[in-house]
Amino acid sequence: MKNRIGFIDFLRGFALLGILVVNLPYFSKPMFIVASLGENSTLLDSVGSWIVAFFFESKFYVLFSFLFGYGFFIQLENNTEANSKSRYFRRILGLGILGLLHGVFLFIGDILLSYSILGALLWFLRNKSSSWLLKLSLLCLVIAVFCRIGMSLAEVELKSQLTANLPRLLEETRKAYLGGFWESNVQRTKDTILSIPFLVFYQWPTVFSMFCLGFYAAKNSLFTDWERIKPGFKKYFPWALLFGILGNLVYTLYSRHILPENPSIFLKIIYAISDTFSAPALTFCYVYLLGNYYNSGRSFADRIWFEAMGKFSLTCYLGESLVCTWIFCGWGLGYFDQLGSYIVLLLTVPIWIFFGAFSLAWKRYFNLGPMEWILRSWTYWKIIKIF
């Protein structure tokens, strides 16, 4: 891609670590007990779950969505040919197909299909003004608040239904994922379908908000000159950090059942607002701190590692899912529902290092990752050179 920005790839490589941390619990145990009251039996496991909630949950799909919007604007800007529209939607379709296969064969929490559906709308935003994009981004966050309030109000009824059927669901899930390849795929398809309401009402408004914000950032050439934007980021950093810490602390206490259950409607509204806005606030802080690090002399040894993973982010994302599925499913090592939250959190480190090393080795010989090559060849409707 022309005009490739090293810091954007650096952020993608960093985001892959956070996404892996959040996704791994859903590979390792039934989705019904992730973040539930009875999930952890030891203090170490609880601490591991709290770390995931405070530092990672909701922050990294926000960052990845922002980068997705940023990258797609650059692609549209560089692709001015007459058939650019057909290429764009062919890429979107290819991404959706990969997402569908990912959700069936590898991971119930696939985000690629959602990106494909919502990404199709980005074509119609390509000529919108910067102020229009910012307003739409804020509007989507407001919509996200109302969606989360609605989900919170329906939570009591959903929990009562789940509690009544939980023993049966857990038994079926464990048997399927510890069974053969076909049994695990059938169960994963069922779980993926069950997760659709969560994706649509909890994630989609925020995802599209970040798409618009990424479009805005690319349209105004942010991150091409860090020294130019650093003063503005520095001005808002203390406030974003304060709000991000407080808001995510509330989120962690509530989502991990440390605060009282069944709060009043007023508190549910406060939680929804805090959850919706504090995650992007803390993500902003991550970007600011990483930007300072990347543009300092201290980062030179790490740049190539993160940038390589960021360049091959699609391959690494799907590859991480393949490795995790192999570790936990019965057709692989069969560790499903046998590892505590603390061990699962530690497991992210070797997996992420493996794909970092893979990316560095692959980059020495190839310009595109395997999945990037497939998607780009599909997009251009011809075999693209991988070297």
C-alpha positions as semicolon CSV with decimal commas, in nm:
position;residue;x (nm);y (nm);z (nm)
1;M;0,000;0,000;0,000
2;K;0,120;0,347;-0,083
3;N;0,180;0,597;0,195
4;R;0,210;0,320;0,453
5;I;0,251;0,475;0,798
6;G;0,483;0,290;1,033
7;F;0,310;0,407;1,350
8;I;-0,026;0,274;1,228
9;D;0,128;-0,070;1,175
10;F;0,293;-0,036;1,517
11;L;-0,047;0,027;1,674
12;R;-0,198;-0,271;1,491
13;G;0,076;-0,495;1,629
14;F;0,003;-0,366;1,979
15;A;-0,373;-0,409;1,927
16;L;-0,324;-0,775;1,832
17;L;-0,188;-0,842;2,182
18;G;-0,489;-0,680;2,349
19;I;-0,736;-0,859;2,125
20;L;-0,571;-1,192;2,204
21;V;-0,594;-1,121;2,579
22;V;-0,968;-1,050;2,552
23;N;-1,045;-1,338;2,314
24;L;-0,855;-1,618;2,489
25;P;-1,109;-1,674;2,772
26;Y;-1,377;-1,740;2,509
27;F;-1,155;-2,008;2,353
28;S;-1,071;-2,164;2,688
29;K;-1,413;-2,208;2,851
30;P;-1,789;-2,195;2,778
31;M;-1,890;-1,842;2,685
32;F;-2,172;-1,856;2,942
33;I;-1,930;-1,848;3,234
34;V;-1,679;-1,590;3,106
35;A;-1,695;-1,292;3,347
36;S;-1,969;-1,468;3,545
37;L;-1,991;-1,471;3,924
38;G;-1,869;-1,831;3,945
39;E;-1,596;-1,807;3,682
40;N;-1,297;-1,804;3,919
41;S;-1,223;-2,023;4,221
42;T;-0,887;-1,874;4,330
43;L;-0,761;-1,523;4,405
44;L;-0,501;-1,543;4,127
45;D;-0,770;-1,628;3,873
46;S;-0,983;-1,338;3,995
47;V;-0,685;-1,101;3,965
48;G;-0,624;-1,225;3,612
49;S;-0,989;-1,158;3,524
50;W;-0,973;-0,808;3,679
51;I;-0,660;-0,724;3,476
52;V;-0,831;-0,829;3,154
53;A;-1,141;-0,623;3,239
54;F;-0,959;-0,304;3,339
55;F;-0,677;-0,283;3,087
56;F;-0,806;-0,475;2,785
57;E;-1,180;-0,536;2,753
58;S;-1,354;-0,288;2,519
59;K;-1,029;-0,096;2,467
60;F;-0,875;-0,301;2,190
61;Y;-1,167;-0,358;1,959
62;V;-1,208;0,021;1,987
63;L;-0,845;0,069;1,880
64;F;-0,865;-0,190;1,603
65;S;-1,187;-0,037;1,470
66;F;-1,025;0,307;1,463
67;L;-0,729;0,164;1,271
68;F;-0,966;-0,015;1,034
69;G;-1,137;0,312;0,948
70;Y;-0,799;0,484;0,910
71;G;-0,669;0,214;0,677
72;F;-0,979;0,200;0,462
73;F;-0,971;0,576;0,402
74;I;-0,610;0,551;0,283
75;Q;-0,705;0,264;0,052
76;L;-0,989;0,468;-0,096
77;E;-0,763;0,770;-0,134
78;N;-0,497;0,567;-0,316
79;N;-0,747;0,386;-0,535
80;T;-0,877;0,647;-0,779
81;E;-0,931;0,415;-1,075
82;A;-1,266;0,382;-1,251
83;N;-1,338;0,041;-1,098
84;S;-1,250;0,147;-0,743
85;K;-1,608;0,094;-0,623
86;S;-1,622;-0,267;-0,740
87;R;-1,281;-0,333;-0,586
88;Y;-1,389;-0,182;-0,256
89;F;-1,703;-0,390;-0,227
90;R;-1,522;-0,700;-0,348
91;R;-1,275;-0,648;-0,062
92;I;-1,565;-0,599;0,179
93;L;-1,727;-0,921;0,054
94;G;-1,399;-1,109;0,088
95;L;-1,359;-0,983;0,443
96;G;-1,713;-1,097;0,521
97;I;-1,648;-1,445;0,384
98;L;-1,333;-1,475;0,594
99;G;-1,530;-1,358;0,897
100;L;-1,804;-1,613;0,839
101;L;-1,552;-1,896;0,808
102;H;-1,367;-1,765;1,113
103;G;-1,688;-1,766;1,320
104;V;-1,776;-2,123;1,219
105;F;-1,437;-2,292;1,232
106;L;-1,229;-2,090;1,479
107;F;-1,385;-1,827;1,707
108;I;-1,733;-1,735;1,829
109;G;-1,640;-1,368;1,876
110;D;-1,539;-1,297;1,515
111;I;-1,524;-0,927;1,432
112;L;-1,444;-0,950;1,059
113;L;-1,803;-1,013;0,950
114;S;-1,915;-0,712;1,153
115;Y;-1,638;-0,506;0,992
116;S;-1,756;-0,621;0,651
117;I;-2,118;-0,524;0,711
118;L;-2,040;-0,190;0,872
119;G;-1,744;-0,126;0,643
120;A;-1,974;-0,128;0,342
121;L;-2,124;0,196;0,479
122;L;-1,784;0,366;0,479
123;W;-1,795;0,397;0,100
124;F;-2,075;0,650;0,136
125;L;-1,877;0,856;0,388
126;R;-1,565;0,903;0,176
127;N;-1,654;1,258;0,068
128;K;-1,802;1,379;0,397
129;S;-1,639;1,671;0,577
130;S;-1,427;1,631;0,889
131;S;-1,685;1,799;1,111
132;W;-1,959;1,574;0,972
133;L;-1,753;1,263;1,053
134;L;-1,689;1,382;1,409
135;K;-2,058;1,450;1,467
136;L;-2,153;1,108;1,333
137;S;-1,889;0,945;1,553
138;L;-2,032;1,116;1,862
139;L;-2,389;1,028;1,759
140;C;-2,292;0,659;1,733
141;L;-2,151;0,670;2,086
142;V;-2,477;0,820;2,212
143;I;-2,664;0,538;2,036
144;A;-2,423;0,294;2,203
145;V;-2,524;0,433;2,544
146;F;-2,894;0,371;2,478
147;C;-2,821;0,022;2,343
148;R;-2,627;-0,067;2,657
149;I;-2,900;0,072;2,880
150;G;-3,150;-0,146;2,697
151;M;-2,928;-0,452;2,736
152;S;-2,883;-0,376;3,105
153;L;-3,258;-0,349;3,160
154;A;-3,312;-0,685;2,989
155;E;-3,029;-0,845;3,186
156;V;-3,242;-0,974;3,476
157;E;-3,475;-1,169;3,247
158;L;-3,186;-1,307;3,043
159;K;-2,999;-1,415;3,356
160;S;-3,302;-1,598;3,492
161;Q;-3,342;-1,790;3,165
162;L;-2,971;-1,869;3,154
163;T;-2,960;-1,987;3,516
164;A;-3,243;-2,232;3,455
165;N;-3,066;-2,386;3,155
166;L;-2,702;-2,337;3,256
167;P;-2,617;-2,696;3,368
168;R;-2,747;-2,837;3,039
169;L;-2,574;-2,569;2,830
170;L;-2,241;-2,620;3,004
171;E;-2,257;-2,996;2,963
172;E;-2,342;-2,968;2,593
173;T;-2,070;-2,709;2,533
174;R;-1,794;-2,904;2,707
175;K;-1,890;-3,227;2,532
176;A;-1,893;-3,059;2,190
177;Y;-1,566;-2,866;2,216
178;L;-1,384;-3,167;2,362
179;G;-1,527;-3,385;2,087
180;G;-1,420;-3,412;1,725
181;F;-1,366;-3,144;1,464
182;W;-1,725;-3,160;1,336
183;E;-1,885;-3,146;1,683
184;S;-1,682;-2,841;1,784
185;N;-1,771;-2,656;1,463
186;V;-2,143;-2,724;1,506
187;Q;-2,129;-2,595;1,865
188;R;-1,923;-2,293;1,763
189;T;-2,180;-2,206;1,495
190;K;-2,456;-2,221;1,758
191;D;-2,254;-2,003;1,996
192;T;-2,175;-1,756;1,718
193;I;-2,545;-1,720;1,639
194;L;-2,624;-1,669;2,009
195;S;-2,360;-1,395;2,030
196;I;-2,508;-1,191;1,743
197;P;-2,735;-0,972;1,964
198;F;-2,436;-0,883;2,181
199;L;-2,228;-0,791;1,876
200;V;-2,506;-0,581;1,722
201;F;-2,621;-0,391;2,030
202;Y;-2,301;-0,375;2,233
203;Q;-2,026;-0,346;1,973
204;W;-2,168;-0,220;1,643
205;P;-2,246;0,142;1,745
206;T;-1,901;0,185;1,902
207;V;-1,730;0,010;1,612
208;F;-1,891;0,240;1,358
209;S;-1,812;0,542;1,576
210;M;-1,445;0,443;1,565
211;F;-1,468;0,383;1,189
212;C;-1,581;0,744;1,149
213;L;-1,310;0,868;1,385
214;G;-1,049;0,671;1,191
215;F;-1,180;0,823;0,868
216;Y;-1,149;1,168;1,025
217;A;-0,792;1,100;1,142
218;A;-0,682;0,975;0,800
219;K;-0,861;1,256;0,618
220;N;-0,665;1,507;0,826
221;S;-0,336;1,314;0,795
222;L;-0,300;1,258;1,168
223;F;-0,004;1,041;1,269
224;T;0,201;1,141;0,965
225;D;0,369;1,410;1,178
226;W;0,364;1,326;1,549
227;E;0,521;1,655;1,660
228;R;0,236;1,843;1,495
229;I;-0,041;1,663;1,682
230;K;0,146;1,591;2,006
231;P;0,057;1,924;2,179
232;G;-0,315;1,867;2,119
233;F;-0,296;1,509;2,246
234;K;-0,094;1,623;2,548
235;K;-0,359;1,881;2,635
236;Y;-0,636;1,622;2,661
237;F;-0,427;1,336;2,800
238;P;-0,462;1,412;3,177
239;W;-0,841;1,442;3,152
240;A;-0,873;1,131;2,936
241;L;-0,649;0,940;3,177
242;L;-0,850;1,044;3,482
243;F;-1,183;0,961;3,321
244;G;-1,044;0,642;3,165
245;I;-0,913;0,512;3,497
246;L;-1,226;0,598;3,696
247;G;-1,465;0,474;3,428
248;N;-1,283;0,148;3,370
249;L;-1,253;0,094;3,742
250;V;-1,632;0,117;3,765
251;Y;-1,664;-0,115;3,465
252;T;-1,431;-0,370;3,626
253;L;-1,607;-0,360;3,963
254;Y;-1,947;-0,399;3,797
255;S;-1,862;-0,655;3,528
256;R;-1,671;-0,874;3,776
257;H;-1,953;-0,866;4,033
258;I;-1,768;-0,675;4,303
259;L;-2,038;-0,407;4,318
260;P;-2,387;-0,513;4,433
261;E;-2,594;-0,706;4,181
262;N;-2,915;-0,565;4,029
263;P;-2,843;-0,192;4,072
264;S;-3,109;0,075;4,033
265;I;-3,205;0,206;3,689
266;F;-3,018;0,529;3,762
267;L;-2,697;0,338;3,835
268;K;-2,742;0,125;3,524
269;I;-2,758;0,443;3,318
270;I;-2,442;0,573;3,487
271;Y;-2,267;0,240;3,420
272;A;-2,371;0,247;3,053
273;I;-2,242;0,602;3,001
274;S;-1,919;0,524;3,185
275;D;-1,863;0,202;2,992
276;T;-1,928;0,365;2,654
277;F;-1,701;0,667;2,693
278;S;-1,428;0,553;2,934
279;A;-1,302;0,274;2,706
280;P;-1,224;0,514;2,416
281;A;-1,074;0,757;2,671
282;L;-0,827;0,497;2,798
283;T;-0,759;0,385;2,441
284;F;-0,671;0,747;2,357
285;C;-0,419;0,737;2,643
286;Y;-0,265;0,418;2,506
287;V;-0,226;0,583;2,165
288;Y;-0,070;0,897;2,314
289;L;0,182;0,703;2,525
290;L;0,269;0,470;2,238
291;G;0,306;0,768;2,005
292;N;0,559;0,925;2,238
293;Y;0,742;0,595;2,271
294;Y;0,741;0,524;1,896
295;N;0,882;0,865;1,813
296;S;1,158;0,842;2,074
297;G;1,495;0,675;2,036
298;R;1,391;0,402;2,280
299;S;1,154;0,240;2,032
300;F;1,396;0,157;1,750
301;A;1,459;-0,198;1,873
302;D;1,084;-0,270;1,904
303;R;0,950;-0,097;1,596
304;I;1,026;-0,373;1,350
305;W;0,861;-0,633;1,577
306;F;0,531;-0,446;1,616
307;E;0,528;-0,311;1,261
308;A;0,576;-0,657;1,111
309;M;0,278;-0,790;1,307
310;G;0,076;-0,484;1,211
311;K;0,157;-0,529;0,844
312;F;0,034;-0,889;0,858
313;S;-0,247;-0,820;1,107
314;L;-0,512;-1,026;0,925
315;T;-0,284;-1,329;0,908
316;C;-0,185;-1,288;1,274
317;Y;-0,546;-1,239;1,389
318;L;-0,669;-1,553;1,214
319;G;-0,350;-1,740;1,304
320;E;-0,395;-1,663;1,673
321;S;-0,746;-1,807;1,653
322;L;-0,617;-2,123;1,484
323;V;-0,354;-2,179;1,753
324;C;-0,602;-2,111;2,035
325;T;-0,859;-2,347;1,885
326;W;-0,593;-2,617;1,857
327;I;-0,490;-2,569;2,222
328;F;-0,840;-2,596;2,366
329;C;-1,050;-2,815;2,135
330;G;-1,070;-3,193;2,155
331;W;-0,923;-3,242;1,807
332;G;-0,613;-3,056;1,936
333;L;-0,462;-3,056;2,284
334;G;-0,803;-3,063;2,454
335;Y;-0,753;-2,809;2,735
336;F;-1,107;-2,670;2,710
337;D;-1,240;-2,556;3,050
338;Q;-0,932;-2,689;3,231
339;L;-0,721;-2,373;3,279
340;G;-0,789;-2,088;3,520
341;S;-0,812;-1,723;3,416
342;Y;-0,462;-1,646;3,545
343;I;-0,296;-1,918;3,335
344;V;-0,505;-1,822;3,032
345;L;-0,383;-1,463;3,068
346;L;-0,019;-1,576;3,086
347;L;-0,075;-1,795;2,780
348;T;-0,121;-1,484;2,565
349;V;0,250;-1,401;2,593
350;P;0,400;-1,707;2,415
351;I;0,126;-1,704;2,150
352;W;0,183;-1,337;2,076
353;I;0,562;-1,380;2,072
354;F;0,526;-1,673;1,832
355;F;0,335;-1,462;1,582
356;G;0,577;-1,175;1,626
357;A;0,865;-1,405;1,537
358;F;0,662;-1,550;1,249
359;S;0,592;-1,201;1,114
360;L;0,959;-1,101;1,129
361;A;1,066;-1,419;0,951
362;W;0,790;-1,391;0,690
363;K;0,870;-1,025;0,621
364;R;1,224;-1,116;0,517
365;Y;1,094;-1,301;0,212
366;F;0,741;-1,178;0,140
367;N;0,565;-0,842;0,110
368;L;0,222;-0,980;0,198
369;G;0,103;-1,221;0,463
370;P;-0,082;-1,534;0,342
371;M;-0,428;-1,400;0,430
372;E;-0,344;-1,050;0,304
373;W;-0,237;-1,207;-0,024
374;I;-0,564;-1,401;-0,055
375;L;-0,777;-1,096;0,024
376;R;-0,583;-0,865;-0,207
377;S;-0,589;-1,117;-0,494
378;W;-0,965;-1,146;-0,447
379;T;-1,000;-0,767;-0,434
380;Y;-0,808;-0,709;-0,757
381;W;-0,948;-1,027;-0,917
382;K;-0,601;-1,146;-1,016
383;I;-0,304;-1,320;-0,861
384;I;-0,100;-1,058;-0,676
385;K;0,275;-1,101;-0,638
386;I;0,354;-1,196;-0,281
387;F;0,727;-1,122;-0,305
